[in-house]
mmCIF file of C-alpha atoms in Angstrom:
data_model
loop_
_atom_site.group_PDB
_atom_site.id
_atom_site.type_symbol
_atom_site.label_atom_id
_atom_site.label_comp_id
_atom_site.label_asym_id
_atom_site.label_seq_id
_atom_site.Cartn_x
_atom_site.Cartn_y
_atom_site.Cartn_z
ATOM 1 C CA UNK J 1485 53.717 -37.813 -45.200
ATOM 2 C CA UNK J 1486 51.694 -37.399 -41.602
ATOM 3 C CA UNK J 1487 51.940 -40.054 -39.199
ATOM 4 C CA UNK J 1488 48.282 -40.971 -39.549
ATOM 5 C CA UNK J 1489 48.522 -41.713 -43.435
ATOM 6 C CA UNK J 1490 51.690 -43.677 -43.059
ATOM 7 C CA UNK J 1491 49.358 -45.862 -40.457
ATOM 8 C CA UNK J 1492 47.045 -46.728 -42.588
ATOM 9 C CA UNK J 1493 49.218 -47.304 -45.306
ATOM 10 C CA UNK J 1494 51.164 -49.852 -43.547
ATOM 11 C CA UNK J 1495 48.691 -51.364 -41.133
ATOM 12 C CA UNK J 1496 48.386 -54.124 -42.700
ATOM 13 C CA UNK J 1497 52.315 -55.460 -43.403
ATOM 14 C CA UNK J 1498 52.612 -54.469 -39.826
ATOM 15 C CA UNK J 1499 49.501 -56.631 -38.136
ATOM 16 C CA UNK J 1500 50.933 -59.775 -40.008
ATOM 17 C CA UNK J 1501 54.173 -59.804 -38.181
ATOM 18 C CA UNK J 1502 54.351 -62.901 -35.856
ATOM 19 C CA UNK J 1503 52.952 -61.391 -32.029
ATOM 20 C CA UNK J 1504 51.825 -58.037 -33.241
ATOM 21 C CA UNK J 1505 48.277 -58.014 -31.877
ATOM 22 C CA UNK J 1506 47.097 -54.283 -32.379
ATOM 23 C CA UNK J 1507 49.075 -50.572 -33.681
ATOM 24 C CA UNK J 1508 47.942 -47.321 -33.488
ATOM 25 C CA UNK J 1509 48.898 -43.386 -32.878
ATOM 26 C CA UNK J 1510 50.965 -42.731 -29.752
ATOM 27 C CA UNK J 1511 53.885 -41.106 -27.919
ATOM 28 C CA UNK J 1512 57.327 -42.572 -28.151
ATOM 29 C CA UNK J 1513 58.628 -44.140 -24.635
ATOM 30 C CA UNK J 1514 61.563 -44.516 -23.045
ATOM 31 C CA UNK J 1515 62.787 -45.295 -19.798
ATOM 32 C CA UNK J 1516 59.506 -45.644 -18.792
ATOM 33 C CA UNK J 1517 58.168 -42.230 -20.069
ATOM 34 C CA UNK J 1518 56.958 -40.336 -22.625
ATOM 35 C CA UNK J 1519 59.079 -38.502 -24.867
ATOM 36 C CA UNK J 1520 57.013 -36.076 -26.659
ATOM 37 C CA UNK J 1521 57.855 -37.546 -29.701
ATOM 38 C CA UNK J 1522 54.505 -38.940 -31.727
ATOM 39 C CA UNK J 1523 55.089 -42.518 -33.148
ATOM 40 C CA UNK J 1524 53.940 -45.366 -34.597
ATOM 41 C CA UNK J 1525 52.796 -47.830 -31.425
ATOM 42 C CA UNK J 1526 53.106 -51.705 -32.482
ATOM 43 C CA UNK J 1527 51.206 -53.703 -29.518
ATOM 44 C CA UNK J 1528 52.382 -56.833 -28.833
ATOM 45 C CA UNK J 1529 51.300 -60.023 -26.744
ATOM 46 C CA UNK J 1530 54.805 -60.543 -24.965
ATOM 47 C CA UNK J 1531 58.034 -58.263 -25.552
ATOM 48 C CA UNK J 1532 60.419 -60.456 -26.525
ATOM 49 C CA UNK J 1533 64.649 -60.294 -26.776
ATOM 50 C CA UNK J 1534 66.482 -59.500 -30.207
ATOM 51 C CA UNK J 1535 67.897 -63.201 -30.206
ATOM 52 C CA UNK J 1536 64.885 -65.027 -29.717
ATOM 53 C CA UNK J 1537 62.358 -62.799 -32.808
ATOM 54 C CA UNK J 1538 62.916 -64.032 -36.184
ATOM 55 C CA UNK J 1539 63.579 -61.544 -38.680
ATOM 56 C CA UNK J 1540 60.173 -61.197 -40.210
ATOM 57 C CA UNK J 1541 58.792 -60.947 -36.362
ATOM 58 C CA UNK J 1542 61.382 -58.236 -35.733
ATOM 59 C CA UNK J 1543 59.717 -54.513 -35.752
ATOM 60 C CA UNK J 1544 61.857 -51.843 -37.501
ATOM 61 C CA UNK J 1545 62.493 -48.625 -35.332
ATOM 62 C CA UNK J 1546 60.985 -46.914 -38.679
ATOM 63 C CA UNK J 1547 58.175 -47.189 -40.557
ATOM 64 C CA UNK J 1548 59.203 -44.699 -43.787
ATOM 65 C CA UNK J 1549 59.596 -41.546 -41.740
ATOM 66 C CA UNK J 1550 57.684 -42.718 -38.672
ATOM 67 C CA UNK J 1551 59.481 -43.901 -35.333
ATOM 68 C CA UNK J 1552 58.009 -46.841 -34.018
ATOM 69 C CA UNK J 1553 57.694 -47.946 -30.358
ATOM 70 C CA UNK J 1554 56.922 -51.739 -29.555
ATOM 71 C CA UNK J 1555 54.269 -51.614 -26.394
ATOM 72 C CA UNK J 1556 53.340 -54.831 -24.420
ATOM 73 C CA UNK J 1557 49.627 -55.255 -23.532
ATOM 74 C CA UNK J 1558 49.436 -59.355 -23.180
ATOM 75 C CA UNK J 1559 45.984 -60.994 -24.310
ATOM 76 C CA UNK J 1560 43.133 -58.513 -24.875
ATOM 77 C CA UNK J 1561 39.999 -60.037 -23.891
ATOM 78 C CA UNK J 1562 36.728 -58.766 -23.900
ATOM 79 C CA UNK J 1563 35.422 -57.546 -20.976
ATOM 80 C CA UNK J 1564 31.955 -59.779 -20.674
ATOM 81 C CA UNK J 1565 34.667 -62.805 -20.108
ATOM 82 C CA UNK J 1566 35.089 -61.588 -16.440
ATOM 83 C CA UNK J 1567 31.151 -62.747 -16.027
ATOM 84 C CA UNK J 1568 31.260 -66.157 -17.814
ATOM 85 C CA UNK J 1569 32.428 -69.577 -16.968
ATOM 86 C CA UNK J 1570 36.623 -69.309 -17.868
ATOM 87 C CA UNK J 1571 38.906 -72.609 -18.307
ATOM 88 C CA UNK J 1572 41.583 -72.049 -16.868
ATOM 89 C CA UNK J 1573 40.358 -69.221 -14.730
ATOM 90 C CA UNK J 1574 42.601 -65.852 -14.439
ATOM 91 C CA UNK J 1575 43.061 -63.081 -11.886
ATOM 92 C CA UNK J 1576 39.851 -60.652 -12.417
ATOM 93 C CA UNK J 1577 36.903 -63.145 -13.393
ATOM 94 C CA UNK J 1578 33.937 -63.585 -11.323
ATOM 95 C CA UNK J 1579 34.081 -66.488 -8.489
ATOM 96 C CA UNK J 1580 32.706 -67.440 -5.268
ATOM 97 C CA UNK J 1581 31.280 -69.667 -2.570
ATOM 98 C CA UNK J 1582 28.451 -71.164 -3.598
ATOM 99 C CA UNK J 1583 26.319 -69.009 -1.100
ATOM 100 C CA UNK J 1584 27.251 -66.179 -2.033
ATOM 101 C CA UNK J 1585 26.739 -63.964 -5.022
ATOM 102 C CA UNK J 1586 29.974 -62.980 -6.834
ATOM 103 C CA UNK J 1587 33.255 -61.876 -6.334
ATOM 104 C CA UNK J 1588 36.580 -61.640 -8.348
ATOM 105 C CA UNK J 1589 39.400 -64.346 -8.292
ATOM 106 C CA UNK J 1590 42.387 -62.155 -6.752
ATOM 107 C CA UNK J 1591 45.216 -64.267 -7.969
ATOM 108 C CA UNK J 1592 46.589 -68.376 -8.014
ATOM 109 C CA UNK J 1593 48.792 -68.752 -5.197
ATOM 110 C CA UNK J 1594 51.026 -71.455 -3.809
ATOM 111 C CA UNK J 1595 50.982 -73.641 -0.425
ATOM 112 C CA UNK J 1596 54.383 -72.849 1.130
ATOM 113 C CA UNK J 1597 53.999 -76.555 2.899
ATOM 114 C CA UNK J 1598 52.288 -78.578 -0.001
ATOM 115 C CA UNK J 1599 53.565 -76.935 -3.078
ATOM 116 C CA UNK J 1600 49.980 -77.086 -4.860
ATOM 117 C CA UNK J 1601 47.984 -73.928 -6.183
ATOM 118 C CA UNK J 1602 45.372 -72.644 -4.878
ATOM 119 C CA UNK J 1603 42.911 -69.517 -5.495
ATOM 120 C CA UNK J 1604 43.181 -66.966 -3.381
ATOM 121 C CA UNK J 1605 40.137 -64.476 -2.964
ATOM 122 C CA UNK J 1606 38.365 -62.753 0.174
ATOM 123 C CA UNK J 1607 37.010 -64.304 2.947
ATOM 124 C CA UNK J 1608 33.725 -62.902 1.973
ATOM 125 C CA UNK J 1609 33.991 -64.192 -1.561
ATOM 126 C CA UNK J 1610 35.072 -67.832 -1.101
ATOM 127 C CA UNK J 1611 33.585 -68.513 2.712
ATOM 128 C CA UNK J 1612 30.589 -65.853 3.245
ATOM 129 C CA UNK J 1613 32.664 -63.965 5.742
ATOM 130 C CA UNK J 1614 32.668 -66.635 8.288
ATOM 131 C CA UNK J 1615 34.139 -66.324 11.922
ATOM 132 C CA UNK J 1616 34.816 -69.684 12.052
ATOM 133 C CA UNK J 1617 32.516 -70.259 14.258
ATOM 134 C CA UNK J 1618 29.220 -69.859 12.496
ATOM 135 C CA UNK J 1619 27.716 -71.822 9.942
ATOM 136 C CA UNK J 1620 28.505 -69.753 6.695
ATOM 137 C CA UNK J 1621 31.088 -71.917 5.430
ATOM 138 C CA UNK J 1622 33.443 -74.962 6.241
ATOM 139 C CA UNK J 1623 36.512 -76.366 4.241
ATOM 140 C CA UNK J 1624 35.163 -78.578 1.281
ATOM 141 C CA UNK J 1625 32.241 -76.326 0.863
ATOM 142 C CA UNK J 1626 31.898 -75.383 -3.517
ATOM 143 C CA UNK J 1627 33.780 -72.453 -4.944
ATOM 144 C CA UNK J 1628 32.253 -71.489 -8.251
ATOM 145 C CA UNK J 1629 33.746 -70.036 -11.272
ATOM 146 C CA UNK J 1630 31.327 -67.683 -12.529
ATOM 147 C CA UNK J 1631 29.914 -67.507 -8.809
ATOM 148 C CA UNK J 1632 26.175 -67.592 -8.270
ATOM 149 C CA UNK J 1633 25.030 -64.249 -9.188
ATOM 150 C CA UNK J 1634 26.338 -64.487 -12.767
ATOM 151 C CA UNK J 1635 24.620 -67.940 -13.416
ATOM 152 C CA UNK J 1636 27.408 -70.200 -11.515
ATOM 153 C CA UNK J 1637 25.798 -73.517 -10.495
ATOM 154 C CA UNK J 1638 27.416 -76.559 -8.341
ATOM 155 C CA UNK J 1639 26.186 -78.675 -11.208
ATOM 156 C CA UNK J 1640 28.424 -77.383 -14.098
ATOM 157 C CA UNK J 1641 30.095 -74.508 -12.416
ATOM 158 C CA UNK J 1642 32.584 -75.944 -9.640
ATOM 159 C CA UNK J 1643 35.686 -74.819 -10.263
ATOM 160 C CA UNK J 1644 37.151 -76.493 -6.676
ATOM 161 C CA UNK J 1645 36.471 -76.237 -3.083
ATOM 162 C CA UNK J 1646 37.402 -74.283 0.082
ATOM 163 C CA UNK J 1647 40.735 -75.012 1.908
ATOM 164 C CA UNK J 1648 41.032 -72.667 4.575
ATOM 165 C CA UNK J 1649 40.163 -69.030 5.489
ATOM 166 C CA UNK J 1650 40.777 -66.301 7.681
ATOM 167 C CA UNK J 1651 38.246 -65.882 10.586
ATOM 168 C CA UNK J 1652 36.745 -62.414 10.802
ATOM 169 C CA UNK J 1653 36.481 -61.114 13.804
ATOM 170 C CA UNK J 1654 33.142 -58.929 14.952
ATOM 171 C CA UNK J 1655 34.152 -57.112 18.120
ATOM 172 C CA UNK J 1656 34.811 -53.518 19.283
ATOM 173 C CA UNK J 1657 36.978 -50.276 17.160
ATOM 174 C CA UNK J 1658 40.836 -51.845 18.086
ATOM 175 C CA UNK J 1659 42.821 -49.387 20.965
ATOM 176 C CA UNK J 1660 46.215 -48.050 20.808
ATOM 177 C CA UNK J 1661 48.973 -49.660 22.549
ATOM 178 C CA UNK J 1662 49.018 -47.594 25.579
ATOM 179 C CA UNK J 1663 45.238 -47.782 25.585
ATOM 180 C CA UNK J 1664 45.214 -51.518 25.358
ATOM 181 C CA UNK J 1665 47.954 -51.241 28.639
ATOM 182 C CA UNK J 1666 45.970 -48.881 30.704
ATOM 183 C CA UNK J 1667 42.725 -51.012 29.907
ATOM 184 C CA UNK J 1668 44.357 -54.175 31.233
ATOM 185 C CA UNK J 1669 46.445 -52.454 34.285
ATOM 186 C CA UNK J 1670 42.545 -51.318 35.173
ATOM 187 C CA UNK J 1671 41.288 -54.875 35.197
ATOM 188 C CA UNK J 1672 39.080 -54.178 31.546
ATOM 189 C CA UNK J 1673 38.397 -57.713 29.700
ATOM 190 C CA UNK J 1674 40.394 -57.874 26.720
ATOM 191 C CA UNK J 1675 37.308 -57.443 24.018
ATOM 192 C CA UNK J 1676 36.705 -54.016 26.300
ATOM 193 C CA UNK J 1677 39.877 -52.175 24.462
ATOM 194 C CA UNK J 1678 39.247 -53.837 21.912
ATOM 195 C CA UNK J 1679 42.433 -55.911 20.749
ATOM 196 C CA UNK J 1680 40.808 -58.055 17.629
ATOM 197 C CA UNK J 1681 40.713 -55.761 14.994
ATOM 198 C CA UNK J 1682 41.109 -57.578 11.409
ATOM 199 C CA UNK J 1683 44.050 -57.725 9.600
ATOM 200 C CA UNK J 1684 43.375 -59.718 6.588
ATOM 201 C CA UNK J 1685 39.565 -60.682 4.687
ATOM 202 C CA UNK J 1686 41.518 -63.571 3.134
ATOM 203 C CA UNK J 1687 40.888 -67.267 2.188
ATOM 204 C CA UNK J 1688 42.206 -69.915 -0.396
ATOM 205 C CA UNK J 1689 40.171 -72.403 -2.710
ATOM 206 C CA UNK J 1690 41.831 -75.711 -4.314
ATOM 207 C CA UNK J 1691 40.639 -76.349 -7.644
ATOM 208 C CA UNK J 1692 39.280 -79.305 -8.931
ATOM 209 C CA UNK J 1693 42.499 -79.634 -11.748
ATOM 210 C CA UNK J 1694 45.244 -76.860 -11.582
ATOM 211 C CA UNK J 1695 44.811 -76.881 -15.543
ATOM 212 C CA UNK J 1696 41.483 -74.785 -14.758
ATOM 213 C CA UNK J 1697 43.479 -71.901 -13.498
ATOM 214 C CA UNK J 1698 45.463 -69.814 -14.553
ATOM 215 C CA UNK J 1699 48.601 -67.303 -13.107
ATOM 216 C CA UNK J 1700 47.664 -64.392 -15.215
ATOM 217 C CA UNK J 1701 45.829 -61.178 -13.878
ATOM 218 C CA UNK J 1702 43.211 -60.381 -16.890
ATOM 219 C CA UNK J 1703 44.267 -57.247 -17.920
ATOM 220 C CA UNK J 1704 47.332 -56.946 -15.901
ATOM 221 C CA UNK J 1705 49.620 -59.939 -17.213
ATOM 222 C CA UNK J 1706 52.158 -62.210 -14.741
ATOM 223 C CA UNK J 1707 52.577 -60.629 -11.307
ATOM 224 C CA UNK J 1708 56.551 -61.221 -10.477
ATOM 225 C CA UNK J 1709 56.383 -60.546 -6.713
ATOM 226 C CA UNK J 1710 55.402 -58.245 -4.074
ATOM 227 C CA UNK J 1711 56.323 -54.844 -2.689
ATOM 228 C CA UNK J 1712 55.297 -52.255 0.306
ATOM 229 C CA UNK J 1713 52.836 -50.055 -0.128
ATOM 230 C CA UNK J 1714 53.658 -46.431 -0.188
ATOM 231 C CA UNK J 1715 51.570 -42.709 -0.204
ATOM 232 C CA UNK J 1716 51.695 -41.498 -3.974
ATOM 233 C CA UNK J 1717 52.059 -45.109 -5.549
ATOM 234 C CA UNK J 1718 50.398 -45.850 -8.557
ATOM 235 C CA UNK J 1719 48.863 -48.886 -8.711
ATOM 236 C CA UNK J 1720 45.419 -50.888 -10.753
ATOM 237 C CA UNK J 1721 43.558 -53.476 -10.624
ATOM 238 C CA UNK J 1722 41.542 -55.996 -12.346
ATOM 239 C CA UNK J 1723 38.338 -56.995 -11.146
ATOM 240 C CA UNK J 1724 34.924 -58.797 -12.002
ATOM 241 C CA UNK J 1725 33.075 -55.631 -12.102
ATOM 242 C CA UNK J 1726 34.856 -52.457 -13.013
ATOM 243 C CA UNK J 1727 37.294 -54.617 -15.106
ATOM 244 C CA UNK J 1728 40.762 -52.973 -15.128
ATOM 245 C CA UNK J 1729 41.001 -49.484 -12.825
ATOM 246 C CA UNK J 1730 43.967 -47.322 -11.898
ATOM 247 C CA UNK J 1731 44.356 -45.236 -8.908
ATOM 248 C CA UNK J 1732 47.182 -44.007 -5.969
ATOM 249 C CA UNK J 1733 47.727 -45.369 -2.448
ATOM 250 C CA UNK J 1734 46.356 -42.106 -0.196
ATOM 251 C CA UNK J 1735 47.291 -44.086 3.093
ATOM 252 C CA UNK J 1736 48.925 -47.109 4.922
ATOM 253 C CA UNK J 1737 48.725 -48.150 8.831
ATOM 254 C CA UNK J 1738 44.873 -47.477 8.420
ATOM 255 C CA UNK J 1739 42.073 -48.327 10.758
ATOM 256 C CA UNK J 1740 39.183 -48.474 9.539
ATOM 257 C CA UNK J 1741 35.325 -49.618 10.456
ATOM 258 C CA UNK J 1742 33.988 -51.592 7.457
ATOM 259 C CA UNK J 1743 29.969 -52.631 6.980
ATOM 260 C CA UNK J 1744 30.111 -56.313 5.758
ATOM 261 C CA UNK J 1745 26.669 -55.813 5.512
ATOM 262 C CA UNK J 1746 24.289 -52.556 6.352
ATOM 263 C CA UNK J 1747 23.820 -54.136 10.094
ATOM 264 C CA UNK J 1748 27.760 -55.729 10.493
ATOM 265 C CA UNK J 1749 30.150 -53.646 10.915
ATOM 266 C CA UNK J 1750 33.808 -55.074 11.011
ATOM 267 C CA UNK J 1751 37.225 -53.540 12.311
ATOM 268 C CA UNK J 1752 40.258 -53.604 9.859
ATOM 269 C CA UNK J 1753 44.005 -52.202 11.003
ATOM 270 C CA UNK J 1754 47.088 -51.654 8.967
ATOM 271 C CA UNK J 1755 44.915 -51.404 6.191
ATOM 272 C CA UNK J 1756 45.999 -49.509 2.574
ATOM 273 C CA UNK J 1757 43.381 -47.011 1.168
ATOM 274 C CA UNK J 1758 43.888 -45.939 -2.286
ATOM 275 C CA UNK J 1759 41.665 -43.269 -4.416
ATOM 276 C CA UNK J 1760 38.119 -44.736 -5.536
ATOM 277 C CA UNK J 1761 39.027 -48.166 -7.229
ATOM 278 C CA UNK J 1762 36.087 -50.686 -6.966
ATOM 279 C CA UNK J 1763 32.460 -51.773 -7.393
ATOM 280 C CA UNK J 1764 30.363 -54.124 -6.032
ATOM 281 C CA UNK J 1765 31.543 -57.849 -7.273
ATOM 282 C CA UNK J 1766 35.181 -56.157 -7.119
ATOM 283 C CA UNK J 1767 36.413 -57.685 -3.719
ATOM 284 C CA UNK J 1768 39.132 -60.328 -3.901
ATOM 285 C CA UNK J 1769 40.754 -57.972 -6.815
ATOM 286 C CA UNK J 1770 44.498 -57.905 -7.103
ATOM 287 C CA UNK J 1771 46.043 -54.827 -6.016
ATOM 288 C CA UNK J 1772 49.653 -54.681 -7.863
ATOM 289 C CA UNK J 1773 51.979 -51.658 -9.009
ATOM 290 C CA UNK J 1774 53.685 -52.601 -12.297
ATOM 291 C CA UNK J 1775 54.729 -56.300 -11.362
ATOM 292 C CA UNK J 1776 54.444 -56.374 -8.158
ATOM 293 C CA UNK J 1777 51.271 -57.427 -5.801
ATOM 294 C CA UNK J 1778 50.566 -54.432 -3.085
ATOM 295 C CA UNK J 1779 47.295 -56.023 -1.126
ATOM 296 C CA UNK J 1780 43.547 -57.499 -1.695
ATOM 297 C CA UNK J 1781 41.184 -55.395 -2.487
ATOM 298 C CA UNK J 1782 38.385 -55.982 -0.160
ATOM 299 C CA UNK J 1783 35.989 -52.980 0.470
ATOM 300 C CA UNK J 1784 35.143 -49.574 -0.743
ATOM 301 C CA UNK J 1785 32.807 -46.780 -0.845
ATOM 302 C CA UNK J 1786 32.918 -43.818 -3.842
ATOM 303 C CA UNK J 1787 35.605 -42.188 -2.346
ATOM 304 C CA UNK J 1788 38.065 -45.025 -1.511
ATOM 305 C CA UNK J 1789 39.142 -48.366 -1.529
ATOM 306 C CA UNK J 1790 40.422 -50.425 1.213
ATOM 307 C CA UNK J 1791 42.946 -53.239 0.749
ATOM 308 C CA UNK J 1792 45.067 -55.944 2.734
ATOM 309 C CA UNK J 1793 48.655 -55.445 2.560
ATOM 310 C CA UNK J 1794 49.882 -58.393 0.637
ATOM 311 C CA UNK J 1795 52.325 -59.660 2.566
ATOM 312 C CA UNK J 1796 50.269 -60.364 5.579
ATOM 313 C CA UNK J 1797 47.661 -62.001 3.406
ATOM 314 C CA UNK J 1798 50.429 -64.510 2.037
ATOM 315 C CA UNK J 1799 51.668 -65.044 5.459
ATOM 316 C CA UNK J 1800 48.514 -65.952 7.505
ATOM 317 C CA UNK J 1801 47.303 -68.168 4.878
ATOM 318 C CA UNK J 1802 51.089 -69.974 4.043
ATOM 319 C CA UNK J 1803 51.328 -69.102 0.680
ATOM 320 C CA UNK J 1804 53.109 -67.274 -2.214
ATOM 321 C CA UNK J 1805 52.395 -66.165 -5.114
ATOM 322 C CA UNK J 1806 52.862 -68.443 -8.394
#
């Protein structure tokens, strides 16, 4: 009997097994790769150990002649979730300041001082890309979760309020090291050679009760930690526009010039560009591999993305991930 018929025949039995969520016609895994072997896939919410499944949750390694392979995909969702108002809130739905149009909820983080949680997005999402110094946002200011663009009001739609941010800085391209030397052994002011390039577009929201967020990356599941980016890594992300994309890191230790807007351009270093990843409404996205969190998506143009490397996001705004 083919695989396909033996599907269909048993679809059914299968789907009412405690956790099974989906099945369908794949290639047998192991060890993280594909066999070559065709086999019955059984999608389920969480993989769970032997001792903890009852038997009629337990999935046989056959079905008649057909090998099976048990897949974990978490909680499918449709997509048109990322746009509406979510309670509690996960990784990859649409949120922002409330003067600003929409970006994506990057992840729920945790004050290394205060213990509480706190969304974590871009600057340019959940403060308009302040300096600091301007008038585009200040702490308390509204965060709103669907932000403004996709129908997010103060009103009904306040999911919290801004704690702190990351000022951008708007000065010259940043030097090298022996430039920035020979600049100031000539007597140049320090903004000449150009020593405040951007490391981070990175700020943190509190919400209003930490019941209306959630740790889970839509589309992605729990992130477990972080790790360095690398040349050749695989990695996705899930965002308010594009939804879930998958790409490679092309580059790390990158400087690059970056239009906030078509008349404000901004200087990032140590940056991590990847292969085409994002759309507009994407910033504030996740960047992970497996697991693990690699940076914050922030920027992009139809041949490549630019992200934060994680760890210095956590690190200048005191947090870790839940």
């Amino acid at each position: 009997m083919d695989l396909l018929t033996i599907l269909r025949k048993n679809r059914r039995h299968i789907l009412q097994r405690p956790n099974v969520v989906g099945c369908g016609l794949g290639w047998k895994n192991q060890r993280g790769g594909s066999t070559g072997t065709r086999a019955l896939c059984i999608y389920v919410e969480q993989k769970l150990p032997p001792e903890e499944l009852s038997p009629r949750a337990m999935v046989p390694g056959r079905v008649e002649t057909a090998l099976t392979d048990v897949i974990e995909v978490g909680r499918v969702r449709a997509l048109s979730l990322r746009t509406r108002r979510v309670r509690p809130a996960p990784g990859g739905v649409s949120i922002g300041h409330y003067h600003v149009s929409a970006g994506t909820l990057g992840a729920i983080v945790r004050d290394r001082t205060t213990g509480e949680w706190l969304i974590l997005s871009n600057n340019h999402v959940l403060a308009g890309g302040t300096d600091g110094r301007d008038t585009r946002a200040r702490a308390g200011d509204p965060v709103l979760q669907p932000g403004a663009h996709d129908g997010g009001t103060v009103e009904r739609d306040r999911i919290g309020e801004l704690v702190r941010f990351v000022p951008l800085q708007r000065r010259r391209a940043p030097a090298s090291w022996w430039s920035r030397v020979l600049g100031v052994a000539r007597g140049l002011p320090a903004e000449a050679v150009g020593v405040d390039a951007n490391l981070v577009d990175a700020a943190v929201a509190r919400p209003n009760e930490r019941a209306w967020v959630s740790p889970e990356i839509l589309g992605l599941g729990r992130i477990q930690g972080v790790v360095e980016a690398e040349p050749g890594m695989r990695v996705a992300k899930s965002g308010r526009t594009s939804a879930v994309t998958r790409g490679e890191v092309q580059a790390t230790h990158v400087t690059m010039k970056v239009y906030m807007s078509d008349t404000d351009p901004v200087w990032f270093e140590e940056q991590i560009l990847t292969t085409p990843m994002v759309e507009g409404g994407d910033s504030g996205s996740l960047l992970a591999s497996g697991d693990r969190a690699v940076g914050l998506l922030f920027a992009g143009s139809d041949r490549a993305s630019l992200a934060n490397p994680i760890g210095a996001v956590l690190d200048a705004l005191n947090v870790d991930l839940v």
